[in-house]
PDB file of C-alpha atoms in Angstrom:
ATOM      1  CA  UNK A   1      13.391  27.205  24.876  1.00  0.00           C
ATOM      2  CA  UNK A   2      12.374  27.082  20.996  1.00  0.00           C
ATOM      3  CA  UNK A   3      14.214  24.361  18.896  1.00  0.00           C
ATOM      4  CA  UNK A   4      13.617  24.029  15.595  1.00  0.00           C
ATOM      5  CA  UNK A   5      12.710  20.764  14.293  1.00  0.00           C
ATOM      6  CA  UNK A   6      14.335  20.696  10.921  1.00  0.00           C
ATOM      7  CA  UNK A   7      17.808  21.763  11.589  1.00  0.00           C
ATOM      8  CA  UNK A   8      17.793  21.243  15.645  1.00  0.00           C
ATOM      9  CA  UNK A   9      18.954  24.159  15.933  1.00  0.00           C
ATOM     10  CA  UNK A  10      17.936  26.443  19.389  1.00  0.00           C
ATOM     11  CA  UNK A  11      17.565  29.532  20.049  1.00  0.00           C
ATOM     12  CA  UNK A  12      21.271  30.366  21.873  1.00  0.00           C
ATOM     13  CA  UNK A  13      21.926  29.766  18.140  1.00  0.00           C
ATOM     14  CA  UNK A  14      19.375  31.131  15.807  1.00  0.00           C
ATOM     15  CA  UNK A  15      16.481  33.148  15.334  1.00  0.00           C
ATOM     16  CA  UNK A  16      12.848  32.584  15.678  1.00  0.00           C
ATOM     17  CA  UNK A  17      11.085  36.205  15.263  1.00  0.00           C
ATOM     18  CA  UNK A  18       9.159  35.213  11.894  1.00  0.00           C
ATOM     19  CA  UNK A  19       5.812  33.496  11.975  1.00  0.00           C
ATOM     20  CA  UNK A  20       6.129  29.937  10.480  1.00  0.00           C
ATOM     21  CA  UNK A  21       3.014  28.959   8.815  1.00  0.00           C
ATOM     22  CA  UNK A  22       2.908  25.062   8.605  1.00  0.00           C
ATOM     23  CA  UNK A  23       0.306  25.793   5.120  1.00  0.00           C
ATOM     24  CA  UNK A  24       1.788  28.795   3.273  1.00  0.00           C
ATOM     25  CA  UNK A  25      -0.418  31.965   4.493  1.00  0.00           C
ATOM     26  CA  UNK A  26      -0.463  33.068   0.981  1.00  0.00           C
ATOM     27  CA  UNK A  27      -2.829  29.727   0.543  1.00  0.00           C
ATOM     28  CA  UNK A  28      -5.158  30.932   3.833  1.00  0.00           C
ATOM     29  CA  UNK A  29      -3.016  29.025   6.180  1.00  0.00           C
ATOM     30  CA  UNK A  30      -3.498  30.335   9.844  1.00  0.00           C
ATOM     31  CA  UNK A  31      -1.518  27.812  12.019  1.00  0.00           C
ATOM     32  CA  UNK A  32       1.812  28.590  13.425  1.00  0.00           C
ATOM     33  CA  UNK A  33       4.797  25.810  14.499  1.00  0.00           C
ATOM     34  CA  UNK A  34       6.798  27.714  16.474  1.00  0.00           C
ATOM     35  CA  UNK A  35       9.297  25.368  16.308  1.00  0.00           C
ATOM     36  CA  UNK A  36      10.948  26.114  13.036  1.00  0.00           C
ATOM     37  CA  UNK A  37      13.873  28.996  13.357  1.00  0.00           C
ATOM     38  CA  UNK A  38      13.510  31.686  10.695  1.00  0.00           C
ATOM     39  CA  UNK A  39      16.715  29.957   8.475  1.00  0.00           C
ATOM     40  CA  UNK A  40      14.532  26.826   7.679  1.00  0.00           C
ATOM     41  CA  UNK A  41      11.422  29.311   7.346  1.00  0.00           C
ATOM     42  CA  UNK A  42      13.106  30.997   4.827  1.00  0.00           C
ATOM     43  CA  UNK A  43      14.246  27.908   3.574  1.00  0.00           C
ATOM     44  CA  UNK A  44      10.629  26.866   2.458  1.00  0.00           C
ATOM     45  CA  UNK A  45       9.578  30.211   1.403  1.00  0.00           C
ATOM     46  CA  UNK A  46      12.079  31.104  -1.221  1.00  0.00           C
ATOM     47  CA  UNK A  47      14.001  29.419  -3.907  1.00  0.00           C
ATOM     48  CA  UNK A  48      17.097  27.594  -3.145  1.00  0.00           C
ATOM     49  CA  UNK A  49      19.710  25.739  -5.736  1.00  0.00           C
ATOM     50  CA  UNK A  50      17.582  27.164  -8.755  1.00  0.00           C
ATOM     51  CA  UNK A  51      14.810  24.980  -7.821  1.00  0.00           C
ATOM     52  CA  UNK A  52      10.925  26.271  -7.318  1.00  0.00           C
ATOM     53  CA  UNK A  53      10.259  27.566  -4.103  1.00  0.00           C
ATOM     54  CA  UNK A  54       8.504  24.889  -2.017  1.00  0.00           C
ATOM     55  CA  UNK A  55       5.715  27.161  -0.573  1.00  0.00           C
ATOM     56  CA  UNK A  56       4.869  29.037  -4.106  1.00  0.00           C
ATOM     57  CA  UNK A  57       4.432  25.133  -5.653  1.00  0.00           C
ATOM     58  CA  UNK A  58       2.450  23.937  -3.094  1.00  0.00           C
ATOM     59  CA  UNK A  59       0.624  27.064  -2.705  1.00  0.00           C
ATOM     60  CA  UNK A  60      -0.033  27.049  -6.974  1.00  0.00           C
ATOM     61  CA  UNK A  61      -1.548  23.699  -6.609  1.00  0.00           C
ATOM     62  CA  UNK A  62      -3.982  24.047  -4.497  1.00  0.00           C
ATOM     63  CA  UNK A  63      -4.957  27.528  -5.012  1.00  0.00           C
ATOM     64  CA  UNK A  64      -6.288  25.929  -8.782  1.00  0.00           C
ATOM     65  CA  UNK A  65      -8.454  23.503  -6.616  1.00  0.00           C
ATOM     66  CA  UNK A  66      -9.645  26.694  -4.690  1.00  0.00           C
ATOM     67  CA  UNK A  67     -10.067  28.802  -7.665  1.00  0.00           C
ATOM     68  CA  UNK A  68     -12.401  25.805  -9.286  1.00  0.00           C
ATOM     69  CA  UNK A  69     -14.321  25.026  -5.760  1.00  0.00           C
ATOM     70  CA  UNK A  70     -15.265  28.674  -5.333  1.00  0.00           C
ATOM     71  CA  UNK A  71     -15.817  29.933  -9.036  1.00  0.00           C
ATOM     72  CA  UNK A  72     -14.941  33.115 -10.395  1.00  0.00           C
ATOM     73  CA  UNK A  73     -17.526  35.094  -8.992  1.00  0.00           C
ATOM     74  CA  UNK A  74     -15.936  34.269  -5.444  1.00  0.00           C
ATOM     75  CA  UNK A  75     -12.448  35.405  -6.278  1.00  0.00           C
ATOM     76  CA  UNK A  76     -11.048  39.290  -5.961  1.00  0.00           C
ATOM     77  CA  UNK A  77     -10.786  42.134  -3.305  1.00  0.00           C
ATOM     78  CA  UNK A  78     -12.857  41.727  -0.590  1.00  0.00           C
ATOM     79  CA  UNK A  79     -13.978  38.157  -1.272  1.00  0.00           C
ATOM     80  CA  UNK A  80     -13.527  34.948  -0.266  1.00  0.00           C
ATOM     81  CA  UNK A  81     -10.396  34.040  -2.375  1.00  0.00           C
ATOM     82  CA  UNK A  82      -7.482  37.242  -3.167  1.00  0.00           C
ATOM     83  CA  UNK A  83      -7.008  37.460  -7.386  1.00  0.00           C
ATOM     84  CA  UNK A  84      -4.507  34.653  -8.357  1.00  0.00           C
ATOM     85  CA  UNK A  85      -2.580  34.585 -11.087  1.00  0.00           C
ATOM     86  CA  UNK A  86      -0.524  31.534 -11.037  1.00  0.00           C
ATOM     87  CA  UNK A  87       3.154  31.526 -12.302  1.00  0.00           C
ATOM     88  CA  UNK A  88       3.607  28.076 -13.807  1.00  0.00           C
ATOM     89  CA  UNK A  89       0.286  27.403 -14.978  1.00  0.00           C
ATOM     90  CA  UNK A  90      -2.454  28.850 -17.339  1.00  0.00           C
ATOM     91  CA  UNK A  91      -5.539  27.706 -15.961  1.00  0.00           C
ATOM     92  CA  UNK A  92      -8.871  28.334 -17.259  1.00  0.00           C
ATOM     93  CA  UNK A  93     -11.510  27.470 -14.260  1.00  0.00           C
ATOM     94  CA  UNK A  94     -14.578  27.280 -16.087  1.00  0.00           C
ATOM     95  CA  UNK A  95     -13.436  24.266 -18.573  1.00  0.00           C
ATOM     96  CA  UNK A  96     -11.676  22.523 -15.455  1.00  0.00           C
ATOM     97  CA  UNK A  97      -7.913  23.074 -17.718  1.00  0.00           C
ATOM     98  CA  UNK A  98      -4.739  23.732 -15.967  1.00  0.00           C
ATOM     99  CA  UNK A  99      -1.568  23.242 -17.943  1.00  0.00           C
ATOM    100  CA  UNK A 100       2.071  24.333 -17.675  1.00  0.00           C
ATOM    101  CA  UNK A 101       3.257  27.666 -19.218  1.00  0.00           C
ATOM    102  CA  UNK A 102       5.132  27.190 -22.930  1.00  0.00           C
ATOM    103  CA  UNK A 103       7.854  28.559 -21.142  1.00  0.00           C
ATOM    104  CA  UNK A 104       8.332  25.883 -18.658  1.00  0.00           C
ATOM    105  CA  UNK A 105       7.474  23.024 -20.951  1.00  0.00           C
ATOM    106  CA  UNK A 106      10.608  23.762 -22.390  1.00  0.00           C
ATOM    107  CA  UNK A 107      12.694  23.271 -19.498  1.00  0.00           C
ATOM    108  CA  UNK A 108      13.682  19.044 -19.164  1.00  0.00           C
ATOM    109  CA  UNK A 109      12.258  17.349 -16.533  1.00  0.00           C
ATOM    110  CA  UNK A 110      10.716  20.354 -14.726  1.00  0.00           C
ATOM    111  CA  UNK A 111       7.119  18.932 -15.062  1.00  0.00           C
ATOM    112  CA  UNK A 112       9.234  16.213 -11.767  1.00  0.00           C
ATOM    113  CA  UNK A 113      11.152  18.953 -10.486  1.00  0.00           C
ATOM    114  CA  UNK A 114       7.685  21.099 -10.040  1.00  0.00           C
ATOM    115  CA  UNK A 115       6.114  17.962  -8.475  1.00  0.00           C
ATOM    116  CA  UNK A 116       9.198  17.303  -5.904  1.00  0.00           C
ATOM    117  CA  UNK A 117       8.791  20.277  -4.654  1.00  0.00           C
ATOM    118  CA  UNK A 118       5.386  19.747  -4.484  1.00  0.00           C
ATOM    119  CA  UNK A 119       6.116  16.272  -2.270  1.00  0.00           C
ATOM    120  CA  UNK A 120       8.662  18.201  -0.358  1.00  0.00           C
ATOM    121  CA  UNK A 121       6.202  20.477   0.412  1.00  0.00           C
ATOM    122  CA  UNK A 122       3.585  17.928   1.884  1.00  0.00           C
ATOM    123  CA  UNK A 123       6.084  16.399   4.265  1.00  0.00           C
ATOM    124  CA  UNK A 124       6.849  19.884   5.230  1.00  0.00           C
ATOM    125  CA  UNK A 125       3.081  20.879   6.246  1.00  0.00           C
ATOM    126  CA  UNK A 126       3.168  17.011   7.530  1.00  0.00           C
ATOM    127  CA  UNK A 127       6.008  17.440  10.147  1.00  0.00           C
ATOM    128  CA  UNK A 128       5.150  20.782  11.301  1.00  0.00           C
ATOM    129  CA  UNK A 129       1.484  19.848  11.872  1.00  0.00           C
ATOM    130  CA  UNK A 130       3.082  16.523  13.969  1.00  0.00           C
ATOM    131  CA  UNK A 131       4.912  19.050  15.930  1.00  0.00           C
ATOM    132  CA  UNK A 132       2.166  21.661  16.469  1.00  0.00           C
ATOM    133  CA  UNK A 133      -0.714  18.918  17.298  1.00  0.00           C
ATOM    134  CA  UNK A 134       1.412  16.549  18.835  1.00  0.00           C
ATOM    135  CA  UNK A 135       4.806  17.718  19.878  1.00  0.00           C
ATOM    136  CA  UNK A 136       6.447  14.829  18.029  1.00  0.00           C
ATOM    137  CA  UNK A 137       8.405  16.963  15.185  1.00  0.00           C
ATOM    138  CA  UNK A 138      11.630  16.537  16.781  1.00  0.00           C
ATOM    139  CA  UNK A 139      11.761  12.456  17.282  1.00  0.00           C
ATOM    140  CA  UNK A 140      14.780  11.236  15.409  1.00  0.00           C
ATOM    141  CA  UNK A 141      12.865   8.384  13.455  1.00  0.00           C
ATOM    142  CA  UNK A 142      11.953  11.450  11.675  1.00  0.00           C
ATOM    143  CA  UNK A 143      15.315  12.474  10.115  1.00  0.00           C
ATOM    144  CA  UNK A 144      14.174  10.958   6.839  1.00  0.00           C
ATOM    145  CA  UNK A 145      11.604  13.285   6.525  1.00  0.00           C
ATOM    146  CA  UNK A 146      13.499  15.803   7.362  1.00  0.00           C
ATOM    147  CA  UNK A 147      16.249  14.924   4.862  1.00  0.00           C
ATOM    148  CA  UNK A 148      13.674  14.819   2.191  1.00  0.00           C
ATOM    149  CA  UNK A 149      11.714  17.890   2.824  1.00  0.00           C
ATOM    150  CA  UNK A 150      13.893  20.562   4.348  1.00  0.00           C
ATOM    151  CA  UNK A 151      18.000  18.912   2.531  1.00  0.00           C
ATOM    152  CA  UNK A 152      16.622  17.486  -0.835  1.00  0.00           C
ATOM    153  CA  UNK A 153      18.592  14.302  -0.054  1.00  0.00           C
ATOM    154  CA  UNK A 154      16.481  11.293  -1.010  1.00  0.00           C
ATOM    155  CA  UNK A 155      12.888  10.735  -2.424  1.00  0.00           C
ATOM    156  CA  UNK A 156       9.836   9.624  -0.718  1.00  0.00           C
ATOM    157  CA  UNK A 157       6.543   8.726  -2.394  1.00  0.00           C
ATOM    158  CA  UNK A 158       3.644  10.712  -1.998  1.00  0.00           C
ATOM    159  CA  UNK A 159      -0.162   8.475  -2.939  1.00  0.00           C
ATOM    160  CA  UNK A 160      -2.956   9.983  -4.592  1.00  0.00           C
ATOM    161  CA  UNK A 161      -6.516   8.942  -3.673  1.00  0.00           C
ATOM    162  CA  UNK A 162      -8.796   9.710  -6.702  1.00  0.00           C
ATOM    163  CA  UNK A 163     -12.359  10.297  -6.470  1.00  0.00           C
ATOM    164  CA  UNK A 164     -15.027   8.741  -8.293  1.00  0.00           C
ATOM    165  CA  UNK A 165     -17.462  11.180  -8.100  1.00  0.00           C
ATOM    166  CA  UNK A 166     -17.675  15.058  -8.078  1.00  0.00           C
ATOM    167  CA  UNK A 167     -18.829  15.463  -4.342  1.00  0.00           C
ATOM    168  CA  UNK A 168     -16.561  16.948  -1.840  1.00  0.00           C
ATOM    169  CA  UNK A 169     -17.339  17.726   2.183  1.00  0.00           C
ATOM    170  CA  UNK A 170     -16.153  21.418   2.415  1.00  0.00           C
ATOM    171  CA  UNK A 171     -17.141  24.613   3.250  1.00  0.00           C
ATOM    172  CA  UNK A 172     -16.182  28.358   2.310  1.00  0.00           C
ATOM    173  CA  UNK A 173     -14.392  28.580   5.581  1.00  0.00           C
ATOM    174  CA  UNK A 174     -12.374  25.443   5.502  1.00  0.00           C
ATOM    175  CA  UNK A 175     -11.553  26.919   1.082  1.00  0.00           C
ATOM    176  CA  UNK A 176     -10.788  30.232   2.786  1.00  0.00           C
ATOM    177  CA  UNK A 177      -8.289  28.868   5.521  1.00  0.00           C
ATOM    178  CA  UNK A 178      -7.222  25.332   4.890  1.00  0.00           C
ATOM    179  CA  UNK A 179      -6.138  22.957   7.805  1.00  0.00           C
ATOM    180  CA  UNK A 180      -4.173  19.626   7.843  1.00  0.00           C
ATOM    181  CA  UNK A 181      -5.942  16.887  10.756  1.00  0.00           C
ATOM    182  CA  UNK A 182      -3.512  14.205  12.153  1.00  0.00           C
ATOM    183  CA  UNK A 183      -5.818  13.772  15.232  1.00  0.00           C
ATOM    184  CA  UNK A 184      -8.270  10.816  14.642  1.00  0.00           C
ATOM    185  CA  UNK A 185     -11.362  12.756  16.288  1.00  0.00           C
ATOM    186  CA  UNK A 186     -10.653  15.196  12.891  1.00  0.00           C
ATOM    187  CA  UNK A 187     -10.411  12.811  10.675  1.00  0.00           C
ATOM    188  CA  UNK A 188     -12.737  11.220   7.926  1.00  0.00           C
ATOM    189  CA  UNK A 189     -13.683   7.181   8.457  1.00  0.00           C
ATOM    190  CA  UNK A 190     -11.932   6.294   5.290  1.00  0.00           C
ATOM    191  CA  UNK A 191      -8.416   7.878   6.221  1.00  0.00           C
ATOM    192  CA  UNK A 192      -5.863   5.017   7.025  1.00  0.00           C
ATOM    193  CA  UNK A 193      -3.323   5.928   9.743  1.00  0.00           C
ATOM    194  CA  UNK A 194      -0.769   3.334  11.599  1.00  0.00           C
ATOM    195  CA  UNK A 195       3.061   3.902  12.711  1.00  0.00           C
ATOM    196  CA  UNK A 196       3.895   3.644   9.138  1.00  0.00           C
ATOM    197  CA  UNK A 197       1.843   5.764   6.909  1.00  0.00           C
ATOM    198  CA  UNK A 198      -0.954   8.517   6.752  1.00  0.00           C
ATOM    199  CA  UNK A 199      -3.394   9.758   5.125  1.00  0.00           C
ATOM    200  CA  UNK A 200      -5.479  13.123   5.147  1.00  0.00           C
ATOM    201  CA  UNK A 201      -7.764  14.845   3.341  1.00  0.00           C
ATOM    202  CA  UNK A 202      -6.138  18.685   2.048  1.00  0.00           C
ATOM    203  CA  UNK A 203      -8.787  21.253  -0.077  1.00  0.00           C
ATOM    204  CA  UNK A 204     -10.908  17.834  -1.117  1.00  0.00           C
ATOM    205  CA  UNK A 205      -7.766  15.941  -2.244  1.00  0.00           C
ATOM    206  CA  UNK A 206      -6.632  12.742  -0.173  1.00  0.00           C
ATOM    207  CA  UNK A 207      -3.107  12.067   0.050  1.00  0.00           C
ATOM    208  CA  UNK A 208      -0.824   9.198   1.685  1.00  0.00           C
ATOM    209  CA  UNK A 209       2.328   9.324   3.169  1.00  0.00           C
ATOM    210  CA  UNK A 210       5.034   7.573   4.919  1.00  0.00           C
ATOM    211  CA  UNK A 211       6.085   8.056   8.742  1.00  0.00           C
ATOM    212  CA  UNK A 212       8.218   5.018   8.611  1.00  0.00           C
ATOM    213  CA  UNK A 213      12.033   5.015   6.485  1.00  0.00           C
ATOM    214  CA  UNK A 214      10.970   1.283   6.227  1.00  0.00           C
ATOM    215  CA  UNK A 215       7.649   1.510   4.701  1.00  0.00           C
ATOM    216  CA  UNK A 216       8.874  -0.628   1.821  1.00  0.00           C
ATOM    217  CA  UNK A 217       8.333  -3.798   3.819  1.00  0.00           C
ATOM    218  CA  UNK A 218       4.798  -2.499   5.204  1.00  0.00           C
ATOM    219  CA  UNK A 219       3.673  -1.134   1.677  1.00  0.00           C
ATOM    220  CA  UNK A 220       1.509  -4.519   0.635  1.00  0.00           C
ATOM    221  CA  UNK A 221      -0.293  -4.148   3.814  1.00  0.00           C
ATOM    222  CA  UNK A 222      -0.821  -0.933   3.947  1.00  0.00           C
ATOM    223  CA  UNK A 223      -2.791  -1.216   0.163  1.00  0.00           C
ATOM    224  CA  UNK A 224      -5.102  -3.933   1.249  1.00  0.00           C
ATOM    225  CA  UNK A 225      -6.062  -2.222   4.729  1.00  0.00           C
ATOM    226  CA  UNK A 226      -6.471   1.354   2.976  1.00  0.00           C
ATOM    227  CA  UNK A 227      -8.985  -0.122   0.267  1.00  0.00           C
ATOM    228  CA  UNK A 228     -10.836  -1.889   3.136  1.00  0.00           C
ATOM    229  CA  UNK A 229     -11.535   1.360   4.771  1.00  0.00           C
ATOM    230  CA  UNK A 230     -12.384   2.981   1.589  1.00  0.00           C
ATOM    231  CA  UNK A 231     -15.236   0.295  -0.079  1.00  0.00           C
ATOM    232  CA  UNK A 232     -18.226   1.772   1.039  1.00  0.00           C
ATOM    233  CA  UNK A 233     -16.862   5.181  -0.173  1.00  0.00           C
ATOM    234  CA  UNK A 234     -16.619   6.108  -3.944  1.00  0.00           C
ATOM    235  CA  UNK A 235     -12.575   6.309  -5.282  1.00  0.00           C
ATOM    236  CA  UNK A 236     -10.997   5.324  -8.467  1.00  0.00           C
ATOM    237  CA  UNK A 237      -8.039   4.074  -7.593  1.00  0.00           C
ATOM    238  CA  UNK A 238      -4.207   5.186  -6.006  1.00  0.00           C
ATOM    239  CA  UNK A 239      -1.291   5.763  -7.695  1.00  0.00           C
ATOM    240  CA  UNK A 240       2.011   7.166  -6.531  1.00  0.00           C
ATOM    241  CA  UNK A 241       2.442  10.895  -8.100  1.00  0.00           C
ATOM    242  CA  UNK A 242       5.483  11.840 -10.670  1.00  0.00           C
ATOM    243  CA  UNK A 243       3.704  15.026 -12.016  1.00  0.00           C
ATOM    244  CA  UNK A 244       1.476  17.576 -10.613  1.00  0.00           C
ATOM    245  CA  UNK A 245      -1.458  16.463 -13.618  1.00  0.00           C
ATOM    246  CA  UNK A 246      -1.367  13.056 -11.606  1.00  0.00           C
ATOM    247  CA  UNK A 247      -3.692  14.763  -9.051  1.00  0.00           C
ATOM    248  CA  UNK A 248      -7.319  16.408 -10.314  1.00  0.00           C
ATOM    249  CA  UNK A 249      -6.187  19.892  -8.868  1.00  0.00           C
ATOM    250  CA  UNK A 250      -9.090  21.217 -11.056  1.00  0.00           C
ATOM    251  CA  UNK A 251     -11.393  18.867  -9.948  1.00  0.00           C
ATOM    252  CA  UNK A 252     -12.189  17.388 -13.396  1.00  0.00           C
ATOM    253  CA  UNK A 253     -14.475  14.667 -11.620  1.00  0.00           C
ATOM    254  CA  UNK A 254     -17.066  17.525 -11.431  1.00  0.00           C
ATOM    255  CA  UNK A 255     -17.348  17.223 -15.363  1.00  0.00           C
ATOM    256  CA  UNK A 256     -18.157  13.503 -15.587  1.00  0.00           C
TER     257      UNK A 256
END
């Protein structure tokens, strides 16, 4: 018996006939949760209250890391990344520039709006992926996450790991088909992981999250163990992201 893990919802009640890609197929995503009925799917997929839709944003950001990883010669029919055109952005891959369409800069605020949805999104791929690897998507001491993500209700910080030097570990098949690792056998020496945050490694970027409501009163401890794990390897520093030009989506740390 399916039950979908953002609206509880089973199947007596709803449907679940659509595929539900925890990262966007349009982005190479392969992996299915099968828990997530085709309401919430659609949910994700489309926009909703006038805002971006959650998949296109998160799917624009990190196709302009792809697009910069694989070069132009690597991208069109038949290769290794489809032709993107993004709709927010005009990017320009060989100078390492993204920035937002004239259009949009015109809008207020949408530079946060864009990068909410663009949180929302990673708690999405972060819940699904808990479900799918672990069968934990449904535990109630998720309903924050699920309040955030899927209802737009509160706000929950999403930390940005930059690099200090132009080297990622990647390959053409990972840029080609991206995957999200919660297990620790998956998962690089420097990513920090306890009861009340996590951290992975997405297309070369490394994120932090929270799995705890709480994680206010774990947050100093959480800083001080992360950077332990992380001084033999090269980063810059964290920061908590407001826009979408907080992260290095086109992997300016190749130019220095």
């Amino acid at each position: 018996m399916k039950k979908c893990i953002w609206c509880h919802r089973e199947e007596s009640e709803t449907t679940f006939k659509k595929l539900a890609h925890t990262i966007p197929q349009s982005l190479g995503g392969k992996m299915i949760c099968e828990n997530v009925c085709d309401d919430c799917n659609h949910y994700f997929g489309n926009i909703s209250d006038k805002l971006p839709s959650i998949e296109e944003t998160f799917k624009e950001t990190f196709n302009i890391t792809r697009l910069r990883l694989l070069g132009k010669e690597r991208v069109g029919k038949n290769k290794a990344l489809a032709k993107f055109k993004s709709t927010y952005f005009n990017v320009d891959i060989q100078k390492g520039k993204f920035a937002l369409k004239p259009k949009f800069q015109l809008k207020p605020n949408f530079q946060k709006v864009l990068c909410r949805q663009f949180k929302r999104g990673i708690y999405k791929v972060f819940l699904e992926e808990l479900e799918r690897q672990e069968n934990k998507g449904h535990e109630s001491k998720y309903q924050f996450v699920r309040n955030f993500a899927r209802y737009n209700q509160i706000d929950l910080p999403v930390f940005y790991f930059q690099k200090g030097v132009g080297l990622i570990m990647t390959n053409e098949s990972w840029l080609k088909n991206p995957e999200l690792h919660i297990h620790k056998d998956y998962r690089m020496k420097y990513l920090f992981c306890d009861e009340n945050f996590i951290e992975f490694e997405l297309l070369g970027h490394v994120f932090g999250i929270v799995k705890n409501e709480n994680w206010r009163f774990f947050y100093e401890d959480y800083i001080t163990k992360s950077q332990y794990m992380k001084q033999n390897f090269i980063f810059k520093h964290m920061i908590e992201i407001d826009y979408l030009i907080d992260i290095d989506l086109a992997l300016n740390v190749f130019n220095d």
